[in-house]
Short mmCIF file of C-alpha atoms in Angstrom, two decimals:
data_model
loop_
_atom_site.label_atom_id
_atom_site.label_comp_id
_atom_site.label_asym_id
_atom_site.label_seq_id
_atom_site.Cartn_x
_atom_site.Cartn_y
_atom_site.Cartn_z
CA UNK M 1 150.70 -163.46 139.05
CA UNK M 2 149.39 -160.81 140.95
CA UNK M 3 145.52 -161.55 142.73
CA UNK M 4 143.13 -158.85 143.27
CA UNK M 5 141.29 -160.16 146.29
CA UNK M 6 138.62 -157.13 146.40
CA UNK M 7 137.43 -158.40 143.48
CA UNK M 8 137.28 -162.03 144.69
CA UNK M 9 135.29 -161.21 147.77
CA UNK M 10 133.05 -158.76 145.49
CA UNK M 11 132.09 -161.90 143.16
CA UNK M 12 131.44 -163.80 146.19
CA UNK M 13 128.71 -161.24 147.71
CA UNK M 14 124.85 -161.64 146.95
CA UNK M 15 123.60 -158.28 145.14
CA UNK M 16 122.32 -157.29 148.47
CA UNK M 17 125.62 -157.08 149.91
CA UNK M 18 127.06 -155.97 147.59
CA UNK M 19 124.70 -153.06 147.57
CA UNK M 20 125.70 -152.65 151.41
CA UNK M 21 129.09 -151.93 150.73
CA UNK M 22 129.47 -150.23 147.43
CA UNK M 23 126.38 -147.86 148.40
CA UNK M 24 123.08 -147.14 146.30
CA UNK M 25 123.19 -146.16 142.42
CA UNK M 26 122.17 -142.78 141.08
CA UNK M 27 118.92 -143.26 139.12
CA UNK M 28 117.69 -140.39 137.31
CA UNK M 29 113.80 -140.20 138.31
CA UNK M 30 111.95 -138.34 136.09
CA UNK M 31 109.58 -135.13 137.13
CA UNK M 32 105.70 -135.43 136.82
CA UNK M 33 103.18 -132.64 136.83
CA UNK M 34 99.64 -133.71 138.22
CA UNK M 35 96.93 -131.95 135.97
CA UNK M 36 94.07 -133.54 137.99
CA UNK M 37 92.81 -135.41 135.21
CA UNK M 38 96.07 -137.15 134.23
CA UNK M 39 99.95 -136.96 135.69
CA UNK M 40 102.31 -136.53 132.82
CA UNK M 41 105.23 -135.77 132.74
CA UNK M 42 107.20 -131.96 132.65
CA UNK M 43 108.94 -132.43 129.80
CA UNK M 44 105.88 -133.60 128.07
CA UNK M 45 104.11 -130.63 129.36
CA UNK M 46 107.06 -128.41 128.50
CA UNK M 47 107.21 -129.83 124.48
CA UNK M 48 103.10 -129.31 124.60
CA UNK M 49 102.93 -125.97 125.80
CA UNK M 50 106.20 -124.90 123.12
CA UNK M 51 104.37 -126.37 120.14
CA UNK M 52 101.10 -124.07 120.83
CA UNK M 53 103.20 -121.23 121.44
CA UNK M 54 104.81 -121.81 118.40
CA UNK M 55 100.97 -122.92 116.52
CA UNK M 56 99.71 -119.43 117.67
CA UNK M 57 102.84 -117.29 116.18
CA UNK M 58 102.25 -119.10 112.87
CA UNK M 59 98.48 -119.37 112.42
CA UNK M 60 96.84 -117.02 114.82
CA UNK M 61 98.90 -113.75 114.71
CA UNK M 62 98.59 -113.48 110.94
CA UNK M 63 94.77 -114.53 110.90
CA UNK M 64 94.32 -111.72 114.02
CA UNK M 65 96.34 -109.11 111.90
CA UNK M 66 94.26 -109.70 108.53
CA UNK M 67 91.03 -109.65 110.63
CA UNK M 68 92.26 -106.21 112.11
CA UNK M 69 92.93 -104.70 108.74
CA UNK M 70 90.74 -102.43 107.13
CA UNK M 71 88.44 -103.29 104.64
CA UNK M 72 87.99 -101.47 101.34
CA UNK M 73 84.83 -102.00 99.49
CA UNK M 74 84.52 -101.23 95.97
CA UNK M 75 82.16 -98.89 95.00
CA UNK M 76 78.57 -100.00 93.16
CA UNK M 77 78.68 -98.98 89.98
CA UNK M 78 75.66 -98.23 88.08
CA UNK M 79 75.26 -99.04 84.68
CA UNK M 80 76.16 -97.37 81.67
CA UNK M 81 74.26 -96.84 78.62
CA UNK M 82 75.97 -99.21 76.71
CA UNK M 83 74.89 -102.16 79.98
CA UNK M 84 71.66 -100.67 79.49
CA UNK M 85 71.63 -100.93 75.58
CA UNK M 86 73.44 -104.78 75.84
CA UNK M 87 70.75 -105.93 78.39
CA UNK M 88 67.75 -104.70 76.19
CA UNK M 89 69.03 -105.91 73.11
CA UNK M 90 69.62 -109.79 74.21
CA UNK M 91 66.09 -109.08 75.86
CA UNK M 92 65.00 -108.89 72.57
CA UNK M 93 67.40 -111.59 71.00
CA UNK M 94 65.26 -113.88 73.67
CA UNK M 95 62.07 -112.35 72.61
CA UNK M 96 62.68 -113.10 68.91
CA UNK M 97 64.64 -116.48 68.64
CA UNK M 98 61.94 -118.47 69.19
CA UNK M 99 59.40 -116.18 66.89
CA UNK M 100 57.21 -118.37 64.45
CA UNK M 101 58.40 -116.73 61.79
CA UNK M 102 60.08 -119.25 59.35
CA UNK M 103 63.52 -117.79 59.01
CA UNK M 104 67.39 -117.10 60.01
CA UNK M 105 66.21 -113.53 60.92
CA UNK M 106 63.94 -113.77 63.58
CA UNK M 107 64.88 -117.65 64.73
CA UNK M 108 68.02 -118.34 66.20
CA UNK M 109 68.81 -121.99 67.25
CA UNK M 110 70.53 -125.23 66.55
CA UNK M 111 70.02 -126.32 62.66
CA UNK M 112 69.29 -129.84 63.36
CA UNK M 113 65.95 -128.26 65.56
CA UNK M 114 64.92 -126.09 62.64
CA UNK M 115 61.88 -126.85 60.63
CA UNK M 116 61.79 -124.65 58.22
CA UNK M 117 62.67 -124.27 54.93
CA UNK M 118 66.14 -122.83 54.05
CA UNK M 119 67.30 -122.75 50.56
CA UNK M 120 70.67 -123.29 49.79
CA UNK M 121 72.97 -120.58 48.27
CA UNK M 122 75.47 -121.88 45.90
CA UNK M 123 79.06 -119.98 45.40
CA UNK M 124 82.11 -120.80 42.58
CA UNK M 125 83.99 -118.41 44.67
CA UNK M 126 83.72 -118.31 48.37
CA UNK M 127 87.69 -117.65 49.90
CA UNK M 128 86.48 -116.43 53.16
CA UNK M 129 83.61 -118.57 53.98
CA UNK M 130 85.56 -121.37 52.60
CA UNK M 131 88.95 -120.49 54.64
CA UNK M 132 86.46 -120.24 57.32
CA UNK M 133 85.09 -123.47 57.10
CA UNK M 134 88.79 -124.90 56.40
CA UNK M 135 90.30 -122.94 59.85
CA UNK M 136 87.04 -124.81 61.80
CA UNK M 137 87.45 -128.20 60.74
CA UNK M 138 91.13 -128.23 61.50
CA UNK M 139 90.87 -126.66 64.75
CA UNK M 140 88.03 -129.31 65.28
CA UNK M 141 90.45 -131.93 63.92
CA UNK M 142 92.95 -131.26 66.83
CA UNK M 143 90.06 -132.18 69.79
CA UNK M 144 89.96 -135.94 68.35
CA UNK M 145 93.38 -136.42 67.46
CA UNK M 146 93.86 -138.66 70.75
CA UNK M 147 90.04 -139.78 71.44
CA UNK M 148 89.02 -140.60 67.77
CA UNK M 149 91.96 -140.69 65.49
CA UNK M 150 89.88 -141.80 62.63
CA UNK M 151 87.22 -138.61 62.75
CA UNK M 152 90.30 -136.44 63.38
CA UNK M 153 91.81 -137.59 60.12
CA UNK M 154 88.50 -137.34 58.48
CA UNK M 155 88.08 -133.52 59.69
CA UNK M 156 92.00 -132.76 58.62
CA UNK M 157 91.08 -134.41 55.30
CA UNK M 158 87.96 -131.88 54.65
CA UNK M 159 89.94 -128.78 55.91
CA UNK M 160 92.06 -129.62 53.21
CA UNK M 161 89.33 -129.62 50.57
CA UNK M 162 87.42 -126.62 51.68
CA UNK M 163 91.29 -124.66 51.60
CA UNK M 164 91.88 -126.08 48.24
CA UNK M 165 88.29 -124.61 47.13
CA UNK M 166 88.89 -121.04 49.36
CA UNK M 167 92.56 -120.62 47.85
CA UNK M 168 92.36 -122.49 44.46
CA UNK M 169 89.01 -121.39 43.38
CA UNK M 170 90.13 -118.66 40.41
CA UNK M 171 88.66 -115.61 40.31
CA UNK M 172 88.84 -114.78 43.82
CA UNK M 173 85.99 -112.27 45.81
CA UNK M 174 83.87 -112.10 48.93
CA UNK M 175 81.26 -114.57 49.24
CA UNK M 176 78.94 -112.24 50.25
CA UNK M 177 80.08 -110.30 46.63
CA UNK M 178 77.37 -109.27 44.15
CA UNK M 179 74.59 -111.41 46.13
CA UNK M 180 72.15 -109.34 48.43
CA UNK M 181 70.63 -111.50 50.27
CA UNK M 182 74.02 -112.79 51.86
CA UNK M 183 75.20 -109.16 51.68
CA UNK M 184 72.11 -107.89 54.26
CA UNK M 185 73.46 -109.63 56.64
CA UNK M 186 77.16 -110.63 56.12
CA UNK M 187 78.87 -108.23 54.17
CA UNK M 188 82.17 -109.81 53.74
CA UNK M 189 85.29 -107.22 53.47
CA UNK M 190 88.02 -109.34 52.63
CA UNK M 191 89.34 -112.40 52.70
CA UNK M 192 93.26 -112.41 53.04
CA UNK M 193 93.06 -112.57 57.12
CA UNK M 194 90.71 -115.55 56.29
CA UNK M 195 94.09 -116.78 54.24
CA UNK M 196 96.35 -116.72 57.37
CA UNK M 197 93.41 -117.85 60.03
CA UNK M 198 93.17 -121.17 57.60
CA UNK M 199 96.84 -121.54 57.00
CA UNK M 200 97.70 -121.24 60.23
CA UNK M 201 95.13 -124.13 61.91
CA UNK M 202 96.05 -126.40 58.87
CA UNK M 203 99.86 -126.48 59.75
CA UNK M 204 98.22 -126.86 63.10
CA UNK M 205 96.65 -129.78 62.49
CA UNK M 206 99.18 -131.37 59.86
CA UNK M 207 102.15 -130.17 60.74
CA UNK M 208 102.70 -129.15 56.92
CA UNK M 209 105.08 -126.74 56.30
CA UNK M 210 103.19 -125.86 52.77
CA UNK M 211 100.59 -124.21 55.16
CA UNK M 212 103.07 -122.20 57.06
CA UNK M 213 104.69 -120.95 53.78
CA UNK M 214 101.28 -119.29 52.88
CA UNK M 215 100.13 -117.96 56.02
CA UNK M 216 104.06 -116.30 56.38
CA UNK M 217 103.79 -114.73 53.06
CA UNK M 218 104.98 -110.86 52.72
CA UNK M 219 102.19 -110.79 49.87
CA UNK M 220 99.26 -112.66 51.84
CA UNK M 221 100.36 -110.08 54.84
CA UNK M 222 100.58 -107.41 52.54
CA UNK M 223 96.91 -107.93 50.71
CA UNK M 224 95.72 -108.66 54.43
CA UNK M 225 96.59 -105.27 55.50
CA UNK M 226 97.76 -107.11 58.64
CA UNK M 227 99.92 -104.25 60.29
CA UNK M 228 97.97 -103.23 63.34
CA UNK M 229 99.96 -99.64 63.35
CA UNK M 230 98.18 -99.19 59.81
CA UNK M 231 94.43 -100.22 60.61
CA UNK M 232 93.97 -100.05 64.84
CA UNK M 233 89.90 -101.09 63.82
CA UNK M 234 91.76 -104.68 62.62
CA UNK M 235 93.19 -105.02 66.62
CA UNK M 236 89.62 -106.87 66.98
CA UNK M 237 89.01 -110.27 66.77
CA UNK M 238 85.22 -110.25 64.60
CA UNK M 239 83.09 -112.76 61.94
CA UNK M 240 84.77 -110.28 59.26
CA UNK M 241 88.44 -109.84 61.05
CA UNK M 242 90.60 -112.92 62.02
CA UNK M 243 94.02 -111.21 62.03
CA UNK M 244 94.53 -110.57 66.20
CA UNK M 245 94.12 -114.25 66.50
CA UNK M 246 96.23 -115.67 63.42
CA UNK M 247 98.81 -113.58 64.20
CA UNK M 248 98.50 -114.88 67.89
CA UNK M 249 98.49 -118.46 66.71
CA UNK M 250 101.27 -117.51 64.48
CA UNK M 251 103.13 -116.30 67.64
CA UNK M 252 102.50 -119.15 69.16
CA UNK M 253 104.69 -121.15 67.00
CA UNK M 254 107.08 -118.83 66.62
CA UNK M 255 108.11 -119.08 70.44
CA UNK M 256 106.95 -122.81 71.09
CA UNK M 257 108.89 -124.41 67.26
CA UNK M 258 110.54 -121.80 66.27
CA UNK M 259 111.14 -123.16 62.74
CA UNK M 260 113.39 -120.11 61.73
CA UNK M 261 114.91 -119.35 58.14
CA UNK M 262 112.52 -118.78 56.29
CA UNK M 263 109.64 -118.08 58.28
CA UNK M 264 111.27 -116.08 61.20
CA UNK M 265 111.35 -112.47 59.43
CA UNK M 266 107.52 -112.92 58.62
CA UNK M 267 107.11 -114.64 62.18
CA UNK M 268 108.64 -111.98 63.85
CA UNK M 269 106.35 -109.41 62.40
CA UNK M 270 103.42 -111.08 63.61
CA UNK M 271 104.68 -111.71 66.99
CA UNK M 272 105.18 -107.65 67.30
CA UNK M 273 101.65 -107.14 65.42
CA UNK M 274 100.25 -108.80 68.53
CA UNK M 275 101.91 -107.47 71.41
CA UNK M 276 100.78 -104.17 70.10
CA UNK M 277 97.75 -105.37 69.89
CA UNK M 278 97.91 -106.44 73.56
CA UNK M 279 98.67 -102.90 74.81
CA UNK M 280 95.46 -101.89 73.07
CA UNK M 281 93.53 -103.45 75.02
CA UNK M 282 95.05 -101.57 78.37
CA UNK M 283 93.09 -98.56 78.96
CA UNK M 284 96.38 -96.74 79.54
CA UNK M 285 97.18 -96.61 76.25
CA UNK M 286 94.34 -94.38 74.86
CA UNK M 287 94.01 -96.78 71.63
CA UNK M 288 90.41 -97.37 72.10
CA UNK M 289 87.20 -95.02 73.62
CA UNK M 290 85.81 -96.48 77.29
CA UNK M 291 82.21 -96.35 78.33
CA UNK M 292 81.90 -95.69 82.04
CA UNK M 293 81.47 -99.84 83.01
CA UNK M 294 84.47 -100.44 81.25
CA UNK M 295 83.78 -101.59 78.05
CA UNK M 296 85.89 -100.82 75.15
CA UNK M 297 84.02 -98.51 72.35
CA UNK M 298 84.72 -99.71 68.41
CA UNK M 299 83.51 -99.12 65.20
CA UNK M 300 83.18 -102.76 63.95
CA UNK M 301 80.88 -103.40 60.83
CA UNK M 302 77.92 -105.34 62.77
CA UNK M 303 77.04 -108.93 60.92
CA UNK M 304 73.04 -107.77 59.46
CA UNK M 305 73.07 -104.77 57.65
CA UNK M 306 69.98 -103.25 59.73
#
């Protein structure tokens, strides 16, 4: 067995001799940088100064080139006569709403705060006030659903009543229909866009197909007059004009459920009728006049008959 007496005399040797003979060990000693304050080290430094460098490229240059851009400010513009005309006429709405004379007319405000006197006006036929009423309570009826279930149900239940009243009612006509003193005010045109607006809230709020079957109903479309190419003065949304938004609602469901056959031919229509009625409302298409402050000009029936 062969003996390796180097490495006998090695084990016998204190460290210190050991370090005489085999020589001293290379020890990597790092570099420092004195900043008169504190002595760190260069590669500290080095990793500092890169991640400003690289701070500055990132934030500053793009904040220095915005700030260097030039600005464009719009021009003032002054009002037209139609700003002029709006401005004087709610200065008058505020002059008048809180007149002492005891009516609708001249006193605007929240019913449970009025005081007066007002006389109740009695219809047997009412299918756009009551669709009206029907399309409001169901839309309301969707705000509880999760908070209140029980005064959702309760507004879904009365939609249902003032439909059945609007569509079931017999001989059908404006509300506003051989009765002046509704007629001053709100001369009622129609009611088949009523039809549709109520329809489509109540399968809104139910869920019932019934609903959908009436408000997708060539005749109820038909009677409605509900082609925008046919009427553009129907492209906006009034008191006496609900088709933009039922057809919009009705779009609605035809991309979100699409229930199909046999809805979809009916759906279809209505989700054209408003994308038409979408471009109308882009000046580029010429479909309606513009007043100088960009207002659209249209020839809707205004709700008092003065």
């Amino acid at each position: 067995m062969a003996i390796d007496k180097a490495a006998l005399v090695r084990e016998q040797l204190d460290e210190t001799q050991q370090g005489w003979l085999l020589g001293p060990r290379d020890v990597k000693k790092d570099k420092y940088i004195d900043l008169w304050i504190v002595v760190c080290k260069k590669e500290m430094v080095k990793w500092v100064m890169y991640s400003l460098l690289i701070a500055f490229v990132v934030i500053g240059v793009p904040i220095i080139v915005a700030k260097m851009m030039p600005k464009h400010k719009e021009p003032v513009l002054l009002p037209d006569e139609y700003t002029v005309a709006l401005r004087l006429a709610l200065e008058f709405f505020n002059a008048q709403k809180y007149s002492n004379n005891p009516d609708d007319e001249y006193c605007w405000q929240r019913p449970e705060d009025m005081n007066y006197p007002r006389p109740v006006l009695t219809s047997t036929s009412a299918p756009d006030l009551g669709s009206e009423v029907a399309a409001a309570l169901a839309a309301a009826s969707l705000v509880f659903t999760e908070e209140d279930t029980a005064y959702s149900t309760k507004l879904v239940k009365a939609a249902k009543t003032a439909y059945r009243f609007a569509t079931e009612s017999g001989q059908q006509a404006p509300y506003s229909s051989g009765n002046q003193q509704i007629a001053r005010f709100y001369n009622s045109t129609g009611y088949w866009d009523e039809f549709i607006w109520a329809s489509a809230w109540l399968f809104y709020a139910t869920g019932n197909y019934t609903y959908l079957s009436r408000a997708t109903d060539p005749r109820v479309y038909h009677n409605a007059n509900a082609s925008f190419l046919k009427r553009p003065d129907s492209r906006v949304f009034s008191w006496d004009n609900k088709l933009p938004a039922a057809q919009l609602l009705l779009s609605r469901i035809r991309v979100f459920l699409n229930p199909g056959y046999p809805y979809e031919d009916m759906l279809k229509e209505f989700h054209a009728n408003t994308d038409i009625n979408m471009c109308s409302y882009l000046r580029q298409f010429n479909v309606f006049n513009w007043t100088k402050g960009n207002f659209i000009c249209s020839n809707l029936q205004p709700a008092s008959g003065k």
